[in-house]
PDB file of C-alpha atoms in Angstrom:
ATOM      1  CA  UNK U 673      53.437 335.669  92.681  1.00  0.00           C
ATOM      2  CA  UNK U 674      53.490 332.309  90.885  1.00  0.00           C
ATOM      3  CA  UNK U 675      50.505 330.013  91.207  1.00  0.00           C
ATOM      4  CA  UNK U 676      48.611 327.480  89.124  1.00  0.00           C
ATOM      5  CA  UNK U 677      45.850 330.121  89.154  1.00  0.00           C
ATOM      6  CA  UNK U 678      48.005 333.028  87.957  1.00  0.00           C
ATOM      7  CA  UNK U 679      46.117 334.861  85.245  1.00  0.00           C
ATOM      8  CA  UNK U 680      43.183 332.451  85.561  1.00  0.00           C
ATOM      9  CA  UNK U 681      39.751 332.279  87.163  1.00  0.00           C
ATOM     10  CA  UNK U 682      38.857 328.746  88.214  1.00  0.00           C
ATOM     11  CA  UNK U 683      35.368 327.793  89.428  1.00  0.00           C
ATOM     12  CA  UNK U 684      35.273 324.595  91.473  1.00  0.00           C
ATOM     13  CA  UNK U 685      31.534 324.075  90.882  1.00  0.00           C
ATOM     14  CA  UNK U 686      31.704 324.057  87.088  1.00  0.00           C
ATOM     15  CA  UNK U 687      35.347 322.853  86.944  1.00  0.00           C
ATOM     16  CA  UNK U 688      35.829 325.627  84.404  1.00  0.00           C
ATOM     17  CA  UNK U 689      38.891 327.837  84.021  1.00  0.00           C
ATOM     18  CA  UNK U 690      38.973 331.152  82.149  1.00  0.00           C
ATOM     19  CA  UNK U 691      41.343 334.049  81.602  1.00  0.00           C
ATOM     20  CA  UNK U 692      38.493 336.532  82.068  1.00  0.00           C
ATOM     21  CA  UNK U 693      36.372 337.129  85.192  1.00  0.00           C
ATOM     22  CA  UNK U 694      33.079 335.196  85.254  1.00  0.00           C
ATOM     23  CA  UNK U 695      29.739 336.958  85.075  1.00  0.00           C
ATOM     24  CA  UNK U 696      28.003 335.842  88.250  1.00  0.00           C
ATOM     25  CA  UNK U 697      24.418 334.629  88.010  1.00  0.00           C
ATOM     26  CA  UNK U 698      22.026 334.762  90.965  1.00  0.00           C
ATOM     27  CA  UNK U 699      20.908 331.219  90.173  1.00  0.00           C
ATOM     28  CA  UNK U 700      24.338 329.592  90.416  1.00  0.00           C
ATOM     29  CA  UNK U 701      26.841 329.056  93.207  1.00  0.00           C
ATOM     30  CA  UNK U 702      30.542 329.651  92.628  1.00  0.00           C
ATOM     31  CA  UNK U 703      33.778 328.765  94.367  1.00  0.00           C
ATOM     32  CA  UNK U 704      36.439 330.835  92.645  1.00  0.00           C
ATOM     33  CA  UNK U 705      40.228 330.689  92.907  1.00  0.00           C
ATOM     34  CA  UNK U 706      42.272 333.242  91.033  1.00  0.00           C
ATOM     35  CA  UNK U 707      45.530 335.133  91.135  1.00  0.00           C
ATOM     36  CA  UNK U 708      45.264 338.171  88.863  1.00  0.00           C
ATOM     37  CA  UNK U 709      45.406 341.952  88.676  1.00  0.00           C
ATOM     38  CA  UNK U 710      41.615 342.202  88.676  1.00  0.00           C
ATOM     39  CA  UNK U 711      41.092 346.009  88.581  1.00  0.00           C
ATOM     40  CA  UNK U 712      37.432 345.941  89.601  1.00  0.00           C
ATOM     41  CA  UNK U 713      34.350 343.757  89.646  1.00  0.00           C
ATOM     42  CA  UNK U 714      30.670 344.515  90.154  1.00  0.00           C
ATOM     43  CA  UNK U 715      27.898 342.121  91.175  1.00  0.00           C
ATOM     44  CA  UNK U 716      24.453 343.738  91.156  1.00  0.00           C
ATOM     45  CA  UNK U 717      21.763 342.294  93.445  1.00  0.00           C
ATOM     46  CA  UNK U 718      24.378 339.986  94.897  1.00  0.00           C
ATOM     47  CA  UNK U 719      24.089 336.623  96.603  1.00  0.00           C
ATOM     48  CA  UNK U 720      25.864 335.839  99.862  1.00  0.00           C
ATOM     49  CA  UNK U 721      29.582 336.318  99.174  1.00  0.00           C
ATOM     50  CA  UNK U 722      32.462 334.992 101.292  1.00  0.00           C
ATOM     51  CA  UNK U 723      35.913 336.154 100.221  1.00  0.00           C
ATOM     52  CA  UNK U 724      39.423 335.459 101.548  1.00  0.00           C
ATOM     53  CA  UNK U 725      42.471 337.445 100.427  1.00  0.00           C
ATOM     54  CA  UNK U 726      45.654 335.411 100.716  1.00  0.00           C
ATOM     55  CA  UNK U 727      47.593 338.286  99.134  1.00  0.00           C
ATOM     56  CA  UNK U 728      46.739 341.747  97.874  1.00  0.00           C
ATOM     57  CA  UNK U 729      44.198 344.299  98.997  1.00  0.00           C
ATOM     58  CA  UNK U 730      41.328 346.453  97.818  1.00  0.00           C
ATOM     59  CA  UNK U 731      37.953 347.816  98.810  1.00  0.00           C
ATOM     60  CA  UNK U 732      34.427 346.441  98.682  1.00  0.00           C
ATOM     61  CA  UNK U 733      31.767 349.056  98.061  1.00  0.00           C
ATOM     62  CA  UNK U 734      28.362 347.963  99.285  1.00  0.00           C
ATOM     63  CA  UNK U 735      25.435 350.252  99.931  1.00  0.00           C
ATOM     64  CA  UNK U 736      26.958 353.543 101.047  1.00  0.00           C
ATOM     65  CA  UNK U 737      29.962 351.939 102.755  1.00  0.00           C
ATOM     66  CA  UNK U 738      33.504 351.148 101.713  1.00  0.00           C
ATOM     67  CA  UNK U 739      35.000 348.049 103.360  1.00  0.00           C
ATOM     68  CA  UNK U 740      38.774 347.813 102.993  1.00  0.00           C
ATOM     69  CA  UNK U 741      40.352 344.374 102.861  1.00  0.00           C
ATOM     70  CA  UNK U 742      43.987 343.291 102.835  1.00  0.00           C
ATOM     71  CA  UNK U 743      46.190 340.203 102.887  1.00  0.00           C
ATOM     72  CA  UNK U 744      45.183 337.357 105.223  1.00  0.00           C
ATOM     73  CA  UNK U 745      41.748 338.836 105.903  1.00  0.00           C
ATOM     74  CA  UNK U 746      38.285 337.628 104.967  1.00  0.00           C
ATOM     75  CA  UNK U 747      34.847 339.138 104.731  1.00  0.00           C
ATOM     76  CA  UNK U 748      31.207 338.126 104.366  1.00  0.00           C
ATOM     77  CA  UNK U 749      28.973 340.328 102.195  1.00  0.00           C
ATOM     78  CA  UNK U 750      25.232 339.903 102.688  1.00  0.00           C
ATOM     79  CA  UNK U 751      22.804 339.295  99.834  1.00  0.00           C
ATOM     80  CA  UNK U 752      21.039 342.465  98.819  1.00  0.00           C
ATOM     81  CA  UNK U 753      21.891 345.561  96.853  1.00  0.00           C
ATOM     82  CA  UNK U 754      25.084 344.227  95.339  1.00  0.00           C
ATOM     83  CA  UNK U 755      28.749 345.039  95.782  1.00  0.00           C
ATOM     84  CA  UNK U 756      31.707 346.316  93.819  1.00  0.00           C
ATOM     85  CA  UNK U 757      35.359 345.427  94.377  1.00  0.00           C
ATOM     86  CA  UNK U 758      38.038 347.990  93.485  1.00  0.00           C
ATOM     87  CA  UNK U 759      41.754 347.168  93.298  1.00  0.00           C
ATOM     88  CA  UNK U 760      43.181 350.623  94.021  1.00  0.00           C
ATOM     89  CA  UNK U 761      46.829 349.528  93.752  1.00  0.00           C
ATOM     90  CA  UNK U 762      46.315 347.483  90.570  1.00  0.00           C
ATOM     91  CA  UNK U 763      48.342 344.713  92.245  1.00  0.00           C
ATOM     92  CA  UNK U 764      48.082 340.956  91.996  1.00  0.00           C
ATOM     93  CA  UNK U 765      45.504 339.520  94.359  1.00  0.00           C
ATOM     94  CA  UNK U 766      45.397 335.869  95.409  1.00  0.00           C
ATOM     95  CA  UNK U 767      41.780 335.168  96.311  1.00  0.00           C
ATOM     96  CA  UNK U 768      39.401 332.390  97.297  1.00  0.00           C
ATOM     97  CA  UNK U 769      35.759 333.441  97.049  1.00  0.00           C
ATOM     98  CA  UNK U 770      32.411 331.721  97.447  1.00  0.00           C
ATOM     99  CA  UNK U 771      29.154 333.048  96.048  1.00  0.00           C
ATOM    100  CA  UNK U 772      26.161 331.052  97.287  1.00  0.00           C
ATOM    101  CA  UNK U 773      22.639 331.240  95.882  1.00  0.00           C
ATOM    102  CA  UNK U 774      19.766 332.520  97.996  1.00  0.00           C
ATOM    103  CA  UNK U 775      18.127 329.103  97.643  1.00  0.00           C
ATOM    104  CA  UNK U 776      21.208 327.415  99.132  1.00  0.00           C
ATOM    105  CA  UNK U 777      21.328 329.863 102.036  1.00  0.00           C
ATOM    106  CA  UNK U 778      17.573 329.743 102.718  1.00  0.00           C
ATOM    107  CA  UNK U 779      17.649 325.952 102.946  1.00  0.00           C
ATOM    108  CA  UNK U 780      20.630 326.200 105.282  1.00  0.00           C
ATOM    109  CA  UNK U 781      18.748 328.732 107.430  1.00  0.00           C
ATOM    110  CA  UNK U 782      15.743 326.401 107.574  1.00  0.00           C
ATOM    111  CA  UNK U 783      17.887 323.428 108.593  1.00  0.00           C
ATOM    112  CA  UNK U 784      19.655 325.520 111.251  1.00  0.00           C
ATOM    113  CA  UNK U 785      16.430 326.802 112.824  1.00  0.00           C
ATOM    114  CA  UNK U 786      13.966 323.949 112.241  1.00  0.00           C
ATOM    115  CA  UNK U 787      13.027 321.267 114.750  1.00  0.00           C
ATOM    116  CA  UNK U 788      14.268 317.728 113.919  1.00  0.00           C
ATOM    117  CA  UNK U 789      10.772 316.587 112.890  1.00  0.00           C
ATOM    118  CA  UNK U 790      10.305 319.595 110.589  1.00  0.00           C
ATOM    119  CA  UNK U 791      13.578 318.758 108.861  1.00  0.00           C
ATOM    120  CA  UNK U 792      12.149 315.332 108.005  1.00  0.00           C
ATOM    121  CA  UNK U 793       8.613 316.439 107.156  1.00  0.00           C
ATOM    122  CA  UNK U 794       9.763 319.338 104.991  1.00  0.00           C
ATOM    123  CA  UNK U 795      13.344 318.561 103.890  1.00  0.00           C
ATOM    124  CA  UNK U 796      13.470 321.373 101.322  1.00  0.00           C
ATOM    125  CA  UNK U 797      11.808 324.020 103.454  1.00  0.00           C
ATOM    126  CA  UNK U 798      12.976 327.608 103.629  1.00  0.00           C
ATOM    127  CA  UNK U 799      12.568 330.414 106.125  1.00  0.00           C
ATOM    128  CA  UNK U 800      11.527 333.932 105.250  1.00  0.00           C
ATOM    129  CA  UNK U 801      13.873 335.669 107.688  1.00  0.00           C
ATOM    130  CA  UNK U 802      17.552 335.116 106.995  1.00  0.00           C
ATOM    131  CA  UNK U 803      20.390 335.765 109.396  1.00  0.00           C
ATOM    132  CA  UNK U 804      22.218 339.005 108.694  1.00  0.00           C
ATOM    133  CA  UNK U 805      25.975 338.479 108.702  1.00  0.00           C
ATOM    134  CA  UNK U 806      28.462 340.976 110.105  1.00  0.00           C
ATOM    135  CA  UNK U 807      30.088 342.810 107.190  1.00  0.00           C
ATOM    136  CA  UNK U 808      33.634 343.515 108.321  1.00  0.00           C
ATOM    137  CA  UNK U 809      37.113 342.588 107.082  1.00  0.00           C
ATOM    138  CA  UNK U 810      38.500 340.239 109.748  1.00  0.00           C
ATOM    139  CA  UNK U 811      41.904 338.671 110.390  1.00  0.00           C
ATOM    140  CA  UNK U 812      41.591 335.038 109.274  1.00  0.00           C
ATOM    141  CA  UNK U 813      43.642 333.536 112.115  1.00  0.00           C
ATOM    142  CA  UNK U 814      41.299 334.990 114.741  1.00  0.00           C
ATOM    143  CA  UNK U 815      38.143 333.148 113.617  1.00  0.00           C
ATOM    144  CA  UNK U 816      37.150 329.552 112.922  1.00  0.00           C
ATOM    145  CA  UNK U 817      35.669 330.519 109.570  1.00  0.00           C
ATOM    146  CA  UNK U 818      38.844 332.403 108.637  1.00  0.00           C
ATOM    147  CA  UNK U 819      41.010 329.410 109.513  1.00  0.00           C
ATOM    148  CA  UNK U 820      38.750 327.163 107.434  1.00  0.00           C
ATOM    149  CA  UNK U 821      39.071 329.519 104.454  1.00  0.00           C
ATOM    150  CA  UNK U 822      42.853 329.350 104.785  1.00  0.00           C
ATOM    151  CA  UNK U 823      42.664 325.546 104.848  1.00  0.00           C
ATOM    152  CA  UNK U 824      40.478 325.468 101.718  1.00  0.00           C
ATOM    153  CA  UNK U 825      42.827 327.916  99.997  1.00  0.00           C
ATOM    154  CA  UNK U 826      45.801 325.688 100.813  1.00  0.00           C
ATOM    155  CA  UNK U 827      43.914 322.604  99.626  1.00  0.00           C
ATOM    156  CA  UNK U 828      43.058 324.352  96.357  1.00  0.00           C
ATOM    157  CA  UNK U 829      46.769 324.418  95.498  1.00  0.00           C
ATOM    158  CA  UNK U 830      46.991 320.611  95.547  1.00  0.00           C
ATOM    159  CA  UNK U 831      45.671 318.033  93.030  1.00  0.00           C
ATOM    160  CA  UNK U 832      43.366 316.653  95.769  1.00  0.00           C
ATOM    161  CA  UNK U 833      41.197 319.745  95.407  1.00  0.00           C
ATOM    162  CA  UNK U 834      39.796 318.497  92.099  1.00  0.00           C
ATOM    163  CA  UNK U 835      38.317 315.476  93.870  1.00  0.00           C
ATOM    164  CA  UNK U 836      36.562 317.392  96.642  1.00  0.00           C
ATOM    165  CA  UNK U 837      32.847 318.197  96.577  1.00  0.00           C
ATOM    166  CA  UNK U 838      32.125 321.963  96.339  1.00  0.00           C
ATOM    167  CA  UNK U 839      28.643 321.498  97.851  1.00  0.00           C
ATOM    168  CA  UNK U 840      30.108 319.852 100.943  1.00  0.00           C
ATOM    169  CA  UNK U 841      32.809 322.508 101.273  1.00  0.00           C
ATOM    170  CA  UNK U 842      30.144 325.224 100.965  1.00  0.00           C
ATOM    171  CA  UNK U 843      27.975 323.625 103.664  1.00  0.00           C
ATOM    172  CA  UNK U 844      30.930 323.336 106.035  1.00  0.00           C
ATOM    173  CA  UNK U 845      31.956 326.916 105.275  1.00  0.00           C
ATOM    174  CA  UNK U 846      28.479 328.345 105.790  1.00  0.00           C
ATOM    175  CA  UNK U 847      28.045 326.376 109.011  1.00  0.00           C
ATOM    176  CA  UNK U 848      31.351 327.682 110.386  1.00  0.00           C
ATOM    177  CA  UNK U 849      30.593 331.270 109.374  1.00  0.00           C
ATOM    178  CA  UNK U 850      27.167 330.926 110.997  1.00  0.00           C
ATOM    179  CA  UNK U 851      28.739 329.737 114.266  1.00  0.00           C
ATOM    180  CA  UNK U 852      31.189 332.656 114.296  1.00  0.00           C
ATOM    181  CA  UNK U 853      28.420 335.136 113.542  1.00  0.00           C
ATOM    182  CA  UNK U 854      26.097 333.575 116.136  1.00  0.00           C
ATOM    183  CA  UNK U 855      28.834 334.036 118.695  1.00  0.00           C
ATOM    184  CA  UNK U 856      29.071 337.672 117.627  1.00  0.00           C
ATOM    185  CA  UNK U 857      25.343 338.191 118.162  1.00  0.00           C
ATOM    186  CA  UNK U 858      25.588 336.626 121.617  1.00  0.00           C
ATOM    187  CA  UNK U 859      28.466 338.963 122.451  1.00  0.00           C
ATOM    188  CA  UNK U 860      26.535 341.999 121.221  1.00  0.00           C
ATOM    189  CA  UNK U 861      23.671 341.112 123.560  1.00  0.00           C
ATOM    190  CA  UNK U 862      25.990 341.727 126.536  1.00  0.00           C
ATOM    191  CA  UNK U 863      26.269 345.437 125.820  1.00  0.00           C
ATOM    192  CA  UNK U 864      22.940 346.169 127.496  1.00  0.00           C
ATOM    193  CA  UNK U 865      21.845 348.435 124.636  1.00  0.00           C
ATOM    194  CA  UNK U 866      18.295 348.113 123.309  1.00  0.00           C
ATOM    195  CA  UNK U 867      18.888 349.378 119.790  1.00  0.00           C
ATOM    196  CA  UNK U 868      20.039 346.516 117.548  1.00  0.00           C
ATOM    197  CA  UNK U 869      22.054 348.684 115.134  1.00  0.00           C
ATOM    198  CA  UNK U 870      24.003 350.234 118.035  1.00  0.00           C
ATOM    199  CA  UNK U 871      24.870 346.802 119.447  1.00  0.00           C
ATOM    200  CA  UNK U 872      26.103 345.565 116.070  1.00  0.00           C
ATOM    201  CA  UNK U 873      28.125 348.711 115.369  1.00  0.00           C
ATOM    202  CA  UNK U 874      29.820 348.413 118.767  1.00  0.00           C
ATOM    203  CA  UNK U 875      30.610 344.768 118.032  1.00  0.00           C
ATOM    204  CA  UNK U 876      32.151 345.642 114.656  1.00  0.00           C
ATOM    205  CA  UNK U 877      34.389 348.238 116.281  1.00  0.00           C
ATOM    206  CA  UNK U 878      35.467 345.786 118.983  1.00  0.00           C
ATOM    207  CA  UNK U 879      36.386 343.273 116.276  1.00  0.00           C
ATOM    208  CA  UNK U 880      38.557 345.961 114.676  1.00  0.00           C
ATOM    209  CA  UNK U 881      40.183 346.561 118.073  1.00  0.00           C
ATOM    210  CA  UNK U 882      40.800 342.840 118.548  1.00  0.00           C
ATOM    211  CA  UNK U 883      42.425 342.490 115.128  1.00  0.00           C
ATOM    212  CA  UNK U 884      44.615 345.529 115.779  1.00  0.00           C
ATOM    213  CA  UNK U 885      45.807 344.053 119.073  1.00  0.00           C
ATOM    214  CA  UNK U 886      46.649 340.684 117.499  1.00  0.00           C
ATOM    215  CA  UNK U 887      48.490 342.385 114.636  1.00  0.00           C
ATOM    216  CA  UNK U 888      50.672 344.475 116.961  1.00  0.00           C
ATOM    217  CA  UNK U 889      51.675 342.176 119.812  1.00  0.00           C
ATOM    218  CA  UNK U 890      55.354 342.891 119.198  1.00  0.00           C
ATOM    219  CA  UNK U 891      54.775 346.565 119.996  1.00  0.00           C
ATOM    220  CA  UNK U 892      53.715 348.520 123.029  1.00  0.00           C
ATOM    221  CA  UNK U 893      49.957 349.057 122.578  1.00  0.00           C
ATOM    222  CA  UNK U 894      48.175 351.881 124.361  1.00  0.00           C
ATOM    223  CA  UNK U 895      44.483 352.243 125.104  1.00  0.00           C
ATOM    224  CA  UNK U 896      44.585 355.521 123.205  1.00  0.00           C
ATOM    225  CA  UNK U 897      45.850 353.746 120.055  1.00  0.00           C
ATOM    226  CA  UNK U 898      43.111 351.113 120.191  1.00  0.00           C
ATOM    227  CA  UNK U 899      40.547 353.837 120.834  1.00  0.00           C
ATOM    228  CA  UNK U 900      41.667 355.729 117.739  1.00  0.00           C
ATOM    229  CA  UNK U 901      41.716 352.656 115.473  1.00  0.00           C
ATOM    230  CA  UNK U 902      38.314 351.371 116.614  1.00  0.00           C
ATOM    231  CA  UNK U 903      36.670 354.822 116.749  1.00  0.00           C
ATOM    232  CA  UNK U 904      35.450 354.158 120.298  1.00  0.00           C
ATOM    233  CA  UNK U 905      36.141 356.518 123.173  1.00  0.00           C
ATOM    234  CA  UNK U 906      38.534 355.130 125.777  1.00  0.00           C
ATOM    235  CA  UNK U 907      35.654 354.884 128.253  1.00  0.00           C
ATOM    236  CA  UNK U 908      33.364 353.074 125.798  1.00  0.00           C
ATOM    237  CA  UNK U 909      36.201 350.803 124.657  1.00  0.00           C
ATOM    238  CA  UNK U 910      37.192 349.878 128.217  1.00  0.00           C
ATOM    239  CA  UNK U 911      33.635 349.132 129.314  1.00  0.00           C
ATOM    240  CA  UNK U 912      32.600 347.194 126.188  1.00  0.00           C
ATOM    241  CA  UNK U 913      35.856 345.248 126.004  1.00  0.00           C
ATOM    242  CA  UNK U 914      35.523 344.106 129.602  1.00  0.00           C
ATOM    243  CA  UNK U 915      31.926 342.981 129.045  1.00  0.00           C
ATOM    244  CA  UNK U 916      32.892 340.945 125.982  1.00  0.00           C
ATOM    245  CA  UNK U 917      36.270 339.481 126.914  1.00  0.00           C
ATOM    246  CA  UNK U 918      35.989 339.484 130.707  1.00  0.00           C
ATOM    247  CA  UNK U 919      39.250 341.444 130.930  1.00  0.00           C
ATOM    248  CA  UNK U 920      40.397 344.998 130.444  1.00  0.00           C
ATOM    249  CA  UNK U 921      42.221 345.700 127.158  1.00  0.00           C
ATOM    250  CA  UNK U 922      45.524 345.917 129.071  1.00  0.00           C
ATOM    251  CA  UNK U 923      44.980 342.523 130.739  1.00  0.00           C
ATOM    252  CA  UNK U 924      43.920 340.977 127.433  1.00  0.00           C
ATOM    253  CA  UNK U 925      47.026 342.291 125.645  1.00  0.00           C
ATOM    254  CA  UNK U 926      49.346 341.005 128.364  1.00  0.00           C
ATOM    255  CA  UNK U 927      47.793 337.527 128.267  1.00  0.00           C
ATOM    256  CA  UNK U 928      48.159 337.309 124.490  1.00  0.00           C
ATOM    257  CA  UNK U 929      51.755 338.528 124.663  1.00  0.00           C
ATOM    258  CA  UNK U 930      52.668 336.102 127.445  1.00  0.00           C
ATOM    259  CA  UNK U 931      51.127 333.165 125.564  1.00  0.00           C
ATOM    260  CA  UNK U 932      53.305 333.914 122.544  1.00  0.00           C
ATOM    261  CA  UNK U 933      56.342 334.731 124.696  1.00  0.00           C
ATOM    262  CA  UNK U 934      55.993 331.344 126.390  1.00  0.00           C
ATOM    263  CA  UNK U 935      56.497 329.636 123.017  1.00  0.00           C
ATOM    264  CA  UNK U 936      59.739 331.568 122.528  1.00  0.00           C
ATOM    265  CA  UNK U 937      60.894 330.698 126.047  1.00  0.00           C
ATOM    266  CA  UNK U 938      60.348 326.978 125.485  1.00  0.00           C
ATOM    267  CA  UNK U 939      62.614 326.961 122.422  1.00  0.00           C
ATOM    268  CA  UNK U 940      65.568 328.003 124.597  1.00  0.00           C
ATOM    269  CA  UNK U 941      66.934 329.990 121.654  1.00  0.00           C
ATOM    270  CA  UNK U 942      66.341 333.475 123.055  1.00  0.00           C
ATOM    271  CA  UNK U 943      67.346 335.251 126.235  1.00  0.00           C
ATOM    272  CA  UNK U 944      64.637 336.653 128.512  1.00  0.00           C
ATOM    273  CA  UNK U 945      65.809 340.169 127.642  1.00  0.00           C
ATOM    274  CA  UNK U 946      65.452 339.433 123.916  1.00  0.00           C
ATOM    275  CA  UNK U 947      61.941 338.050 124.350  1.00  0.00           C
ATOM    276  CA  UNK U 948      60.887 340.973 126.537  1.00  0.00           C
ATOM    277  CA  UNK U 949      62.176 343.400 123.926  1.00  0.00           C
ATOM    278  CA  UNK U 950      60.476 341.459 121.124  1.00  0.00           C
ATOM    279  CA  UNK U 951      57.063 341.975 122.739  1.00  0.00           C
ATOM    280  CA  UNK U 952      57.521 345.663 123.467  1.00  0.00           C
ATOM    281  CA  UNK U 953      58.663 345.543 127.110  1.00  0.00           C
ATOM    282  CA  UNK U 954      61.588 347.889 127.669  1.00  0.00           C
ATOM    283  CA  UNK U 955      62.159 346.475 131.145  1.00  0.00           C
ATOM    284  CA  UNK U 956      62.717 342.706 131.403  1.00  0.00           C
ATOM    285  CA  UNK U 957      61.783 342.778 135.095  1.00  0.00           C
ATOM    286  CA  UNK U 958      58.317 344.118 134.226  1.00  0.00           C
ATOM    287  CA  UNK U 959      57.975 341.380 131.619  1.00  0.00           C
ATOM    288  CA  UNK U 960      59.027 338.803 134.243  1.00  0.00           C
ATOM    289  CA  UNK U 961      56.478 340.010 136.801  1.00  0.00           C
ATOM    290  CA  UNK U 962      53.617 339.867 134.296  1.00  0.00           C
ATOM    291  CA  UNK U 963      54.696 336.410 133.129  1.00  0.00           C
ATOM    292  CA  UNK U 964      54.869 335.111 136.716  1.00  0.00           C
ATOM    293  CA  UNK U 965      51.459 336.569 137.541  1.00  0.00           C
ATOM    294  CA  UNK U 966      49.904 334.632 134.650  1.00  0.00           C
ATOM    295  CA  UNK U 967      51.889 331.366 134.759  1.00  0.00           C
ATOM    296  CA  UNK U 968      52.945 331.211 138.408  1.00  0.00           C
ATOM    297  CA  UNK U 969      56.667 331.049 137.609  1.00  0.00           C
ATOM    298  CA  UNK U 970      59.335 333.423 136.414  1.00  0.00           C
ATOM    299  CA  UNK U 971      60.308 333.001 132.736  1.00  0.00           C
ATOM    300  CA  UNK U 972      63.630 331.327 133.615  1.00  0.00           C
ATOM    301  CA  UNK U 973      62.010 328.932 136.112  1.00  0.00           C
ATOM    302  CA  UNK U 974      59.309 328.131 133.579  1.00  0.00           C
ATOM    303  CA  UNK U 975      61.966 327.081 131.062  1.00  0.00           C
ATOM    304  CA  UNK U 976      63.788 324.981 133.674  1.00  0.00           C
ATOM    305  CA  UNK U 977      60.524 323.266 134.592  1.00  0.00           C
ATOM    306  CA  UNK U 978      59.807 322.602 130.930  1.00  0.00           C
ATOM    307  CA  UNK U 979      63.205 320.902 130.508  1.00  0.00           C
ATOM    308  CA  UNK U 980      62.661 318.749 133.586  1.00  0.00           C
TER     309      UNK U 980
END
C-alpha cells in the first residue's frame, strides 16, 4: 500500500503532518488522513467521529459494544463515553476520519432545527438535545454520506486538497450524514413499534441485511442467509423489509440483480447464459423471465432495442 500518507498522520485543519498518532482534544476539530499499521487508539469522552476505511479493518469498542469495520465501509460514532479502535490483524489501514467538536455539532443542530428568523436573531445559538446518530458500519456505496466520504478520500490524494476548506467539507459532510440518518429515523417509524430502542435496533439489523445483499449479488441469496446475518427471524425480516423497501427481500434482490445484469447486457460482451450464471441463476430461462417481468423485454430483445 503506497500513498503520500503512508506512515504519516495528516490533519487538514492544522495542515500538520506527523509520524505519530495525534492526541485528540475535545476543543478542536480534526480531519485526518493516514495509511499506517495503527495497532490501537483510544479517545476518552469523544466528540462526534466519522470514519471511512478505504482499506484495512478493525473494531471500534464503544460503551459495551464492539463494532467491526472493514474496507470500503464507514461509521459514525456519537459523542459520549469515548471509543477505542483495535487493529486485530496489525495490518495497514487507509483511513479518512473526521472528529468534530461538540460546539460545531450543536451549532449545526441549531441551524438544522431553527426557524429562519431564529437563525438570524441568534446566529450562534445551540440546542440542548442533539440528534443521536446510528452507530453501525455501513457499506459506503449504499449511502450518500458514504459516497461523499469516498469522494473526499479521493480528493485528499490530489494537490487540490491542500486548497480546500476543512470547515466547508465538515459542514457538507455533517449535513449529508444528517440527511441519511434522518431518512433512517423516518424508516424506523414505519415499524409500528412504540419503543424507540426496538425501532432503532430493527433498523440497524435491516441495514446489515441490505449491505449483505448488495455485497453478494453474484451469488444465490436465501432468506435464511439474510436472517442469520441480520439476526432477525425470517418472519420479522420479511415483514420489516417489506415495510421499509416496499418489496419482499426476494423481489428486492431480483431488482438489484437485474439492474446490474442490464449493464452487462448493454456491453454486448457477454452471452445471456454467462450473465445469468454471473448473478447466481443456474437456469438462464429463469433469469430471462425475471428480467422480462421487470423491464418488459427479454434480455436479447432488450439488447437489440438498445442497439437500435
